[in-house]
Amino acid sequence: MRRSIVGPLILIGVGVLFLLHNVYPEVPLGEMFGRYWPFLLILWGGLRLIEVLALASMSKPLPRSAVSGGEWVLVVFIFIIGSGIYAAHNYTGWFPDGRALRGLVVDFGEPFDYTVPAATQSCGKTPHLIIESFRGNARIVGGDSESIEVNGRKTIRAMQQRDADQADKQTPMELVASNGNQVIIRLNQDHVGDRLRVSHDLDITVPKGASVECHGRYGDFDVRGISGNVDIDSDNAGVRLQDIGGGVKVNVQKSDIVRAVDVRGTVDLRGHGQDVELENIQGQVSLEGAFTGQMQFRNLAQPLRLEGTQTELKVARTPGEIRLSPGDLVANNLVGPIQINARSRDIQISDFSQALDLTVDRGDIELRPSAGNMPKLEVRTRSGDIDLGLPPGARFDLKAQTDHGEVHNEFGAPLATSEVGDGASISGSAGNGPSLRLQTDRGSVTVRKSNASDGDEPSAAPAAPAPPTRQKGPKPAALPPSAPTSA
Amino acid sequence: MGNPAGVPVAATGSLFCAIRGPIMLITIGALGAIDHFGPYSFTQTWPAIIIVFGLLKLAEKVGGRQA
């Protein structure tokens, strides 16, 4: 009996997806499935249709039904799981109340633009501004006045001008002062029916001492130059903050970017999104959730705590920078203790001190501790190569081991290598230094001399720092400029 | 439509029956895609599935009679 090619294709597809997930765990496969499963059904149906038509044109006997009962069960599963994931990720789906929240790629109707009459509300020096349930973009800038000024435009998507005009009248902007220093901007976007969509584009000037609280559904927030706190809670937002005197709290369900520069308070970021950029933050930084794009942290004066689905990271101070992209963590100039726990990532850390506790499921590790202050190391990977560059003349007590793989001693004395079963180890100590423990279950271990050109303790490096020889030539290491060993 | 060129009469009787599954799959997929990327929600468009199913049944009857 004839069998369709769709079954094997589905098997291959499922295999490829799982493989992709294992190799690149950061790729949001679940979310992609939730979003694109309808096209899977269309493809499936299309292939089946072509098969049936091909059989018919070759005058071969046709199957009684091209999609069997078992396959319909699979379709039902795809349907339920796919729409479940989609609903979870978009807080919408086919629940009736969710429809209004969606940022549609293709929208209906035509956009009609209206000017929002400028409004001013005097409020003293340190008002608390609240923007209620808002769709659209808001730019909030601190100024020298003692009042809140709002200008902007309103866009209404509607089928007809008449509907839009009416919706414009139904959605007046209100500035309401309450509770002493509180000012609420109410846009009444919900006052129109389901078929219309109202969004605002607002320019808001506030006194420098203001604090801001925004509840958004869809749209970007750009806040700069205020000395109070910023609290943003949105279903879908790009957030850009600059020069904020207070603390920052951002909670997004979806976001293309969250960027904060020059914040004097703490930064607390939660939710789901893509890129994150934090720079010059004086307070503690904590990040919780799934941010799948590029993450950059630069010049953080206080501890950073990151709890993601793939990576946990704690660093006491970050005078330099940390960059996380899907599959990599590259960091330079950190003050420990540092704790990293990652599932699948290549790790490269240079110029760090105090202590490093690093556990990686799968990934190559390259470490260049700072020359002056040798950190204590506790490094484990299940599968991956470890490459450690020690400053010449450093004091340490090293034990490195691989269960399956080779070790390369390019540091020389006092380290000695020995082979144990399928694996090997390097150990040795110089002076009375901190303990360095490296362990990989599968992979090579290399210990080499790092160039001490950036060493801040000349007495620690009596020997001329010679570039290390590379007889066995492990993988070419992309080294930071502070350790230019890659000749 | 009941007897396209080159297709023997015996085969056409089940052609509509055979394409019913694929067409239904494509319909459900298209409605899902419209829900995700288009203006209409599945809660609004689901009756289209019944309509397509009905049309296919009808075509099967008409096609079968002609055959």
Coordinates of C-alpha atoms in Angstrom, one line a residue:
Chain A
M1 CA 0.0 0.0 0.0
R2 CA 1.2 3.5 -0.9
R3 CA 2.6 5.6 2.0
S4 CA 2.7 9.3 2.0
I5 CA 6.0 11.2 2.1
V6 CA 4.5 13.6 4.7
G7 CA 5.0 11.2 7.6
P8 CA 8.8 10.9 7.1
L9 CA 9.0 14.6 6.5
I10 CA 7.4 15.3 9.8
L11 CA 9.8 12.9 11.5
I12 CA 12.8 14.6 9.9
G13 CA 11.4 18.0 10.8
V14 CA 10.8 17.1 14.5
G15 CA 14.4 15.6 14.6
V16 CA 15.9 18.8 13.1
L17 CA 13.9 21.0 15.6
F18 CA 15.1 19.0 18.6
L19 CA 18.7 19.0 17.3
L20 CA 18.5 22.8 16.8
H21 CA 17.1 23.2 20.3
N22 CA 20.0 21.2 21.7
V23 CA 22.7 23.0 19.8
Y24 CA 21.2 26.5 20.2
P25 CA 19.0 26.4 23.3
E26 CA 18.5 30.2 23.1
V27 CA 16.4 29.9 19.9
P28 CA 12.9 30.2 21.1
L29 CA 11.5 27.2 19.3
G30 CA 8.4 27.0 21.4
E31 CA 7.5 30.5 20.7
M32 CA 8.2 30.0 17.0
F33 CA 6.1 26.9 16.9
G34 CA 3.3 28.8 18.7
R35 CA 3.5 31.5 16.0
Y36 CA 4.0 29.5 12.8
W37 CA 2.1 26.3 13.4
P38 CA -0.7 27.3 11.0
F39 CA 1.8 27.3 8.2
L40 CA 2.8 23.7 9.2
L41 CA -0.8 22.6 8.6
I42 CA -1.0 24.5 5.3
L43 CA 2.3 22.8 4.2
W44 CA 1.1 19.4 5.3
G45 CA -2.3 19.8 3.5
G46 CA -0.6 21.2 0.4
L47 CA 1.8 18.3 0.2
R48 CA -1.0 15.8 0.6
L49 CA -3.1 17.6 -2.0
I50 CA -0.2 17.5 -4.5
E51 CA 0.2 13.8 -3.8
V52 CA -3.4 13.0 -4.4
L53 CA -3.5 15.1 -7.6
A54 CA -0.3 13.4 -8.8
L55 CA -1.9 10.0 -8.2
A56 CA -5.0 11.1 -9.9
S57 CA -3.2 12.3 -13.0
M58 CA -1.2 9.1 -13.2
S59 CA -4.5 7.2 -13.1
K60 CA -3.5 5.3 -10.0
P61 CA -6.0 4.2 -7.4
L62 CA -6.7 7.0 -4.9
P63 CA -6.8 6.5 -1.2
R64 CA -10.2 6.6 0.4
S65 CA -9.1 9.5 2.6
A66 CA -5.8 11.2 2.3
V67 CA -5.5 12.1 6.0
S68 CA -6.0 9.2 8.4
G69 CA -7.6 9.2 11.7
G70 CA -4.3 9.1 13.5
E71 CA -3.1 12.1 11.6
W72 CA -6.2 14.1 12.5
V73 CA -5.4 13.3 16.2
L74 CA -1.9 14.8 15.6
V75 CA -3.5 17.8 13.9
V76 CA -5.7 18.4 16.9
F77 CA -2.6 18.2 19.2
I78 CA -0.7 20.6 17.0
F79 CA -3.7 22.9 17.1
I80 CA -4.2 22.8 20.9
I81 CA -0.5 23.0 21.8
G82 CA 0.3 25.7 19.2
S83 CA -2.5 28.0 20.2
G84 CA -1.8 27.3 23.8
I85 CA 1.8 28.5 23.4
Y86 CA 0.7 31.4 21.3
A87 CA -1.8 32.5 23.9
A88 CA 0.7 32.2 26.6
H89 CA 3.3 34.3 24.8
N90 CA 0.9 37.0 23.6
Y91 CA -1.6 37.1 26.5
T92 CA -4.2 36.8 23.8
G93 CA -5.0 34.1 21.3
W94 CA -8.6 33.1 21.2
F95 CA -9.6 34.4 24.6
P96 CA -12.0 37.2 23.8
D97 CA -10.5 39.8 26.2
G98 CA -7.1 39.4 24.7
R99 CA -7.8 40.6 21.2
A100 CA -7.4 44.3 22.0
L101 CA -3.9 43.7 23.4
R102 CA -2.3 42.4 20.2
G103 CA 0.2 44.4 18.2
L104 CA -1.0 43.2 14.8
V105 CA 1.5 42.9 12.0
V106 CA -1.3 43.5 9.5
D107 CA -3.8 45.9 10.8
F108 CA -7.3 46.7 9.5
G109 CA -8.7 50.0 8.4
E110 CA -6.9 53.1 7.6
P111 CA -5.0 55.4 10.0
F112 CA -6.4 58.8 10.7
D113 CA -4.3 61.3 12.5
Y114 CA -5.4 63.9 15.1
T115 CA -3.6 66.5 17.1
V116 CA -4.0 66.2 20.8
P117 CA -4.7 69.6 22.3
A118 CA -1.7 70.6 24.4
A119 CA -2.4 70.3 28.1
T120 CA -0.6 71.7 31.2
Q121 CA -1.0 70.9 34.8
S122 CA 1.0 72.6 37.5
C123 CA 2.3 70.1 40.0
G124 CA 5.2 71.4 42.1
K125 CA 8.8 70.2 42.0
T126 CA 8.4 66.4 42.7
P127 CA 5.3 65.1 41.1
H128 CA 4.4 61.5 40.6
L129 CA 3.2 61.0 37.0
I130 CA 1.0 58.1 36.2
I131 CA 0.1 57.1 32.6
E132 CA -2.8 54.7 32.6
S133 CA -3.3 51.8 30.3
F134 CA -1.6 53.2 27.3
R135 CA -1.1 52.2 23.7
G136 CA 1.4 54.2 21.8
N137 CA 4.8 55.9 22.3
A138 CA 5.7 58.3 25.1
R139 CA 8.7 60.5 25.4
I140 CA 9.1 61.9 28.9
V141 CA 11.8 64.5 29.5
G142 CA 12.7 66.3 32.7
G143 CA 12.7 70.1 32.4
D144 CA 13.0 73.1 34.7
S145 CA 9.4 74.0 35.0
E146 CA 7.0 73.1 37.9
S147 CA 4.3 71.8 35.6
I148 CA 3.6 68.8 33.4
E149 CA 3.1 69.6 29.8
V150 CA 1.7 67.2 27.3
N151 CA 1.7 67.5 23.5
G152 CA 1.2 64.9 20.9
R153 CA -0.7 63.1 18.2
K154 CA -3.4 60.5 18.2
T155 CA -3.8 57.9 15.5
I156 CA -7.1 56.1 15.1
R157 CA -7.4 53.1 12.8
A158 CA -10.8 52.9 11.4
M159 CA -12.7 51.9 8.2
Q160 CA -14.2 55.4 7.7
Q161 CA -13.3 59.0 8.6
R162 CA -16.7 59.3 10.3
D163 CA -15.9 56.5 12.7
A164 CA -12.5 57.9 13.4
D165 CA -13.9 61.4 14.1
Q166 CA -16.4 60.0 16.5
A167 CA -13.7 57.9 18.2
D168 CA -11.5 61.1 18.5
K169 CA -14.3 62.8 20.5
Q170 CA -14.8 59.7 22.7
T171 CA -11.1 59.6 23.7
P172 CA -10.2 62.9 25.1
M173 CA -6.9 63.2 27.0
E174 CA -7.3 64.1 30.6
L175 CA -4.7 65.4 33.1
V176 CA -6.0 64.7 36.6
A177 CA -4.2 65.9 39.7
S178 CA -4.9 63.8 42.8
N179 CA -3.5 63.0 46.2
G180 CA -1.3 66.0 46.4
N181 CA 1.5 65.5 44.0
Q182 CA 0.0 62.8 41.8
V183 CA -0.8 63.6 38.2
I184 CA -2.6 61.0 36.1
I185 CA -2.6 61.1 32.3
R186 CA -5.8 59.3 31.2
L187 CA -6.2 58.7 27.5
N188 CA -9.5 56.9 27.5
Q189 CA -8.4 54.6 24.7
D190 CA -10.8 51.9 25.8
H191 CA -13.8 54.1 25.2
V192 CA -14.0 53.1 21.6
G193 CA -15.3 49.8 20.2
D194 CA -13.4 46.7 19.3
R195 CA -13.1 47.5 15.6
L196 CA -11.2 50.7 16.2
R197 CA -7.7 51.2 17.5
V198 CA -6.5 54.3 19.2
S199 CA -2.9 55.0 19.9
H200 CA -1.0 58.1 21.1
D201 CA 2.3 59.6 20.4
L202 CA 3.1 61.8 23.3
D203 CA 5.8 64.3 24.2
I204 CA 5.7 64.9 27.9
T205 CA 7.8 67.5 29.8
V206 CA 7.9 67.0 33.6
P207 CA 9.8 68.8 36.4
K208 CA 13.2 67.3 36.9
G209 CA 12.3 65.9 40.3
A210 CA 9.4 63.9 38.9
S211 CA 8.9 60.1 39.2
V212 CA 7.1 58.3 36.5
E213 CA 4.8 55.2 36.4
C214 CA 3.6 53.9 33.1
H215 CA 1.2 51.1 32.4
G216 CA 1.4 50.4 28.7
R217 CA 0.0 47.8 26.3
Y218 CA 1.9 48.4 23.2
G219 CA 4.5 51.0 22.3
D220 CA 7.8 52.5 23.3
F221 CA 8.8 54.5 26.3
D222 CA 11.6 57.0 26.2
V223 CA 12.4 58.6 29.6
R224 CA 15.3 60.9 30.3
G225 CA 16.6 63.5 32.7
I226 CA 14.5 62.9 35.8
S227 CA 15.6 62.4 39.3
G228 CA 12.8 60.2 40.6
N229 CA 11.9 56.6 40.1
V230 CA 10.7 55.1 36.8
D231 CA 8.3 52.2 36.9
I232 CA 7.2 50.8 33.6
D233 CA 4.8 47.9 33.2
S234 CA 3.9 46.9 29.6
D235 CA 2.7 44.0 27.5
N236 CA 4.9 45.0 24.7
A237 CA 7.3 47.8 24.8
G238 CA 10.7 49.1 23.8
V239 CA 12.1 51.0 26.8
R240 CA 14.9 53.5 26.7
L241 CA 15.9 55.3 29.8
Q242 CA 18.7 57.8 30.2
D243 CA 19.9 59.9 33.2
I244 CA 17.5 58.7 35.8
G245 CA 18.2 59.8 39.4
G246 CA 16.0 57.1 41.2
G247 CA 15.5 53.5 40.8
V248 CA 14.2 51.8 37.7
K249 CA 11.6 49.0 37.6
V250 CA 10.7 47.5 34.2
N251 CA 8.3 44.7 33.7
V252 CA 7.6 43.7 30.1
Q253 CA 5.9 40.7 28.6
K254 CA 7.5 41.4 25.3
S255 CA 10.1 43.8 24.2
D256 CA 12.6 44.4 21.4
I257 CA 14.9 46.4 23.6
V258 CA 15.3 47.6 27.2
R259 CA 18.1 50.2 27.4
A260 CA 19.1 52.1 30.5
V261 CA 22.1 54.5 30.7
D262 CA 23.2 56.6 33.7
V263 CA 20.9 55.4 36.4
R264 CA 21.8 56.3 40.0
G265 CA 19.4 53.9 41.7
T266 CA 18.7 50.2 41.3
V267 CA 17.6 48.6 38.1
D268 CA 15.0 45.8 38.3
L269 CA 14.0 44.2 35.0
R270 CA 11.6 41.3 34.7
G271 CA 9.7 39.6 31.9
H272 CA 10.4 38.5 28.3
G273 CA 12.1 40.2 25.5
Q274 CA 15.1 40.5 23.3
D275 CA 18.0 42.9 23.8
V276 CA 19.0 44.5 27.0
E277 CA 21.6 47.2 27.4
L278 CA 22.6 48.6 30.8
E279 CA 25.4 51.1 31.2
N280 CA 26.6 53.3 34.1
I281 CA 24.3 51.9 36.8
Q282 CA 25.1 53.0 40.3
G283 CA 22.6 50.7 42.1
Q284 CA 22.1 47.0 42.1
V285 CA 20.9 45.4 38.9
S286 CA 18.6 42.4 38.9
L287 CA 17.2 40.7 35.9
E288 CA 14.7 37.9 35.8
G289 CA 13.1 36.3 32.9
A290 CA 13.8 35.3 29.3
F291 CA 15.7 37.9 27.2
T292 CA 16.7 36.1 24.1
G293 CA 18.7 38.7 22.2
Q294 CA 22.0 40.5 23.0
M295 CA 22.5 41.5 26.6
Q296 CA 25.2 44.1 27.5
F297 CA 26.2 45.3 30.8
R298 CA 28.8 48.0 31.2
N299 CA 30.1 49.8 34.2
L300 CA 27.8 48.5 37.0
A301 CA 28.9 49.8 40.4
Q302 CA 26.9 47.3 42.4
P303 CA 26.1 43.6 42.2
L304 CA 24.5 42.2 39.1
R305 CA 22.1 39.3 39.4
L306 CA 20.7 37.7 36.3
E307 CA 18.3 34.8 36.4
G308 CA 17.4 33.6 33.0
T309 CA 16.1 30.4 31.7
Q310 CA 19.5 29.4 30.3
T311 CA 21.9 31.3 32.4
E312 CA 22.4 32.4 36.0
L313 CA 25.0 35.0 36.7
K314 CA 26.1 36.9 39.8
V315 CA 28.9 39.5 39.7
A316 CA 29.9 41.7 42.6
R317 CA 31.0 44.7 40.4
T318 CA 31.4 45.2 36.7
P319 CA 33.8 48.0 36.0
G320 CA 34.3 46.6 32.5
E321 CA 31.6 44.9 30.5
I322 CA 29.7 41.7 30.1
R323 CA 28.1 40.7 26.8
L324 CA 25.8 37.8 26.4
S325 CA 24.6 36.7 23.1
P326 CA 22.9 33.4 22.2
G327 CA 25.6 30.9 22.7
D328 CA 28.3 33.2 24.2
L329 CA 29.3 35.0 27.3
V330 CA 32.2 37.4 26.9
A331 CA 33.3 39.5 29.8
N332 CA 36.2 41.8 30.6
N333 CA 37.3 43.5 33.8
L334 CA 35.0 42.1 36.5
V335 CA 35.4 42.2 40.3
G336 CA 34.3 39.0 41.9
P337 CA 33.0 36.9 43.6
I338 CA 31.5 35.8 40.3
Q339 CA 29.1 33.0 39.9
I340 CA 28.0 31.7 36.6
N341 CA 25.7 28.7 35.9
A342 CA 24.9 28.2 32.2
R343 CA 23.5 25.4 30.2
S344 CA 25.1 25.8 26.8
R345 CA 27.4 28.7 26.2
D346 CA 31.0 29.4 25.3
I347 CA 32.5 31.5 28.1
Q348 CA 35.3 34.0 27.8
I349 CA 36.3 36.0 30.8
S350 CA 39.4 38.1 31.1
D351 CA 40.8 40.4 33.8
F352 CA 38.8 39.3 36.8
S353 CA 39.6 39.0 40.5
Q354 CA 38.4 37.6 43.8
A355 CA 36.7 34.3 42.9
L356 CA 35.0 32.6 40.0
D357 CA 32.6 29.8 40.4
L358 CA 31.6 28.6 36.9
T359 CA 29.5 25.7 35.8
V360 CA 28.6 25.1 32.2
D361 CA 26.8 22.1 30.8
R362 CA 28.3 22.5 27.4
G363 CA 30.7 25.0 26.1
D364 CA 34.3 26.0 25.8
I365 CA 35.8 28.1 28.5
E366 CA 38.6 30.6 28.2
L367 CA 39.8 32.4 31.3
R368 CA 42.4 35.1 31.7
P369 CA 42.5 36.2 35.4
S370 CA 44.0 39.5 36.1
A371 CA 47.7 39.6 36.7
G372 CA 47.7 41.5 40.0
N373 CA 45.2 39.7 42.1
M374 CA 44.9 36.0 41.3
P375 CA 41.2 34.8 41.9
K376 CA 40.2 31.5 43.3
L377 CA 38.7 29.4 40.5
E378 CA 36.1 26.6 40.6
V379 CA 35.3 25.7 37.0
R380 CA 33.3 22.8 35.7
T381 CA 32.0 21.8 32.3
R382 CA 30.4 18.6 31.2
S383 CA 31.5 19.0 27.7
G384 CA 34.0 21.6 26.4
D385 CA 37.6 22.7 26.3
I386 CA 39.1 24.8 29.1
D387 CA 41.8 27.3 28.3
L388 CA 43.4 29.1 31.3
G389 CA 46.0 31.8 30.9
L390 CA 47.9 32.5 34.0
P391 CA 50.1 35.5 34.4
P392 CA 53.8 34.5 34.6
G393 CA 54.9 34.6 38.2
A394 CA 51.4 34.2 39.6
R395 CA 50.9 32.3 42.8
F396 CA 48.4 29.5 42.7
D397 CA 47.6 25.9 43.6
L398 CA 46.2 24.3 40.4
K399 CA 44.4 21.1 39.8
A400 CA 42.9 20.6 36.4
Q401 CA 41.4 17.4 35.1
T402 CA 39.7 16.0 32.0
D403 CA 37.9 12.6 32.1
H404 CA 38.0 12.2 28.3
G405 CA 40.6 14.3 26.5
E406 CA 44.1 15.8 26.6
V407 CA 45.8 18.3 28.7
H408 CA 48.4 20.8 27.4
N409 CA 50.8 22.4 29.7
E410 CA 52.1 25.5 28.0
F411 CA 52.9 27.2 31.2
G412 CA 55.8 25.0 32.0
A413 CA 57.2 24.4 35.5
P414 CA 55.9 24.1 38.2
L415 CA 53.0 22.4 36.5
A416 CA 53.2 18.7 35.7
T417 CA 50.8 16.6 33.6
S418 CA 49.8 13.0 34.2
E419 CA 47.4 10.6 32.3
V420 CA 44.6 8.9 34.0
G421 CA 42.6 6.4 32.0
D422 CA 41.0 8.2 29.0
G423 CA 41.7 11.5 30.6
A424 CA 44.6 13.4 32.0
S425 CA 45.3 16.1 34.6
I426 CA 47.6 19.0 35.3
S427 CA 48.6 20.0 38.7
G428 CA 51.2 22.1 40.5
S429 CA 51.5 25.0 42.8
A430 CA 53.5 28.1 42.9
G431 CA 53.9 30.0 46.2
N432 CA 51.0 30.1 48.5
G433 CA 48.2 31.0 46.1
P434 CA 44.5 30.5 45.8
S435 CA 43.2 27.2 44.7
L436 CA 42.3 26.8 41.0
R437 CA 40.1 23.8 40.2
L438 CA 39.2 23.0 36.6
Q439 CA 37.2 20.0 35.6
T440 CA 35.8 18.9 32.2
D441 CA 34.1 15.6 31.6
R442 CA 34.9 15.7 27.9
G443 CA 37.3 18.1 26.3
S444 CA 40.9 19.3 26.5
V445 CA 42.5 21.4 29.2
T446 CA 45.2 23.9 28.3
V447 CA 47.1 26.0 30.8
R448 CA 49.3 28.7 29.3
K449 CA 51.1 31.9 30.2
S450 CA 49.1 35.0 29.6
N451 CA 50.9 38.1 28.6
A452 CA 51.4 40.3 31.7
S453 CA 51.7 43.6 29.8
D454 CA 48.7 44.9 31.7
G455 CA 50.0 43.7 35.0
D456 CA 49.8 46.3 37.7
E457 CA 52.3 44.6 39.9
P458 CA 55.7 44.6 38.2
S459 CA 57.2 42.6 41.1
A460 CA 54.9 39.8 40.3
A461 CA 56.4 39.2 36.9
P462 CA 60.1 39.0 37.1
A463 CA 60.5 37.0 33.9
A464 CA 60.1 38.7 30.6
P465 CA 56.6 37.9 29.4
A466 CA 57.3 35.7 26.3
P467 CA 54.5 34.8 24.0
P468 CA 53.6 31.2 24.7
T469 CA 54.5 28.5 22.2
R470 CA 51.8 26.5 20.7
Q471 CA 53.0 23.2 19.6
K472 CA 49.7 21.4 19.9
G473 CA 47.7 24.3 18.7
P474 CA 44.4 24.0 20.4
K475 CA 41.6 26.2 19.0
P476 CA 42.7 29.7 18.2
A477 CA 41.6 31.8 21.0
A478 CA 40.0 35.1 20.4
L479 CA 41.8 37.0 23.1
P480 CA 41.0 40.4 24.4
P481 CA 43.5 43.2 23.7
S482 CA 44.8 43.0 27.2
A483 CA 46.4 39.6 26.5
P484 CA 47.7 39.7 23.0
T485 CA 49.0 36.1 22.8
S486 CA 47.5 35.3 19.5
A487 CA 50.5 36.1 17.3
Chain B
M1 CA -15.1 19.1 -13.4
G2 CA -16.2 15.5 -12.7
N3 CA -14.0 14.0 -15.4
P4 CA -10.8 16.0 -16.1
A5 CA -8.9 14.9 -19.1
G6 CA -6.7 11.9 -18.5
V7 CA -8.4 10.7 -15.4
P8 CA -10.4 7.6 -15.7
V9 CA -14.0 7.7 -14.6
A10 CA -13.5 5.1 -11.9
A11 CA -10.9 7.3 -10.1
T12 CA -12.8 10.6 -10.2
G13 CA -15.5 9.2 -7.9
S14 CA -13.1 9.2 -4.9
L15 CA -11.0 12.3 -6.0
F16 CA -13.2 14.7 -4.0
C17 CA -13.2 12.3 -1.1
A18 CA -9.4 12.0 -1.2
I19 CA -8.7 15.8 -1.3
R20 CA -11.1 16.5 1.5
G21 CA -8.5 15.9 4.2
P22 CA -5.8 18.1 2.7
I23 CA -8.2 20.9 1.9
M24 CA -9.5 20.9 5.5
L25 CA -6.0 21.0 6.8
I26 CA -5.1 23.9 4.6
T27 CA -8.3 25.7 5.7
I28 CA -7.6 25.3 9.4
G29 CA -4.0 26.4 8.8
A30 CA -5.1 29.4 6.8
L31 CA -7.5 30.5 9.6
G32 CA -4.8 30.0 12.2
A33 CA -2.5 32.2 10.1
I34 CA -5.1 34.9 9.7
D35 CA -5.6 34.8 13.5
H36 CA -1.9 35.3 14.2
F37 CA -1.0 37.7 11.4
G38 CA -4.2 39.1 10.0
P39 CA -7.1 41.2 11.2
Y40 CA -9.6 38.5 12.1
S41 CA -9.6 36.2 15.1
F42 CA -10.3 32.5 14.9
T43 CA -13.3 33.1 17.1
Q44 CA -14.8 35.0 14.2
T45 CA -13.6 32.9 11.3
W46 CA -14.2 29.3 12.4
P47 CA -17.5 29.0 10.5
A48 CA -15.5 28.9 7.4
I49 CA -14.4 25.4 8.3
I50 CA -18.0 24.2 8.2
I51 CA -18.6 26.0 4.9
V52 CA -15.6 24.5 3.3
F53 CA -16.5 21.0 4.6
G54 CA -20.0 21.5 3.2
L55 CA -18.7 22.6 -0.1
L56 CA -16.4 19.6 -0.4
K57 CA -19.3 17.3 0.5
L58 CA -21.5 19.0 -2.1
A59 CA -18.7 18.7 -4.7
E60 CA -18.3 15.0 -3.8
K61 CA -22.1 14.4 -4.4
V62 CA -22.2 16.4 -7.7
G63 CA -18.9 14.9 -8.9
G64 CA -20.0 11.4 -7.9
R65 CA -23.3 11.7 -9.8
Q66 CA -21.6 12.9 -12.9
A67 CA -19.2 10.0 -12.7

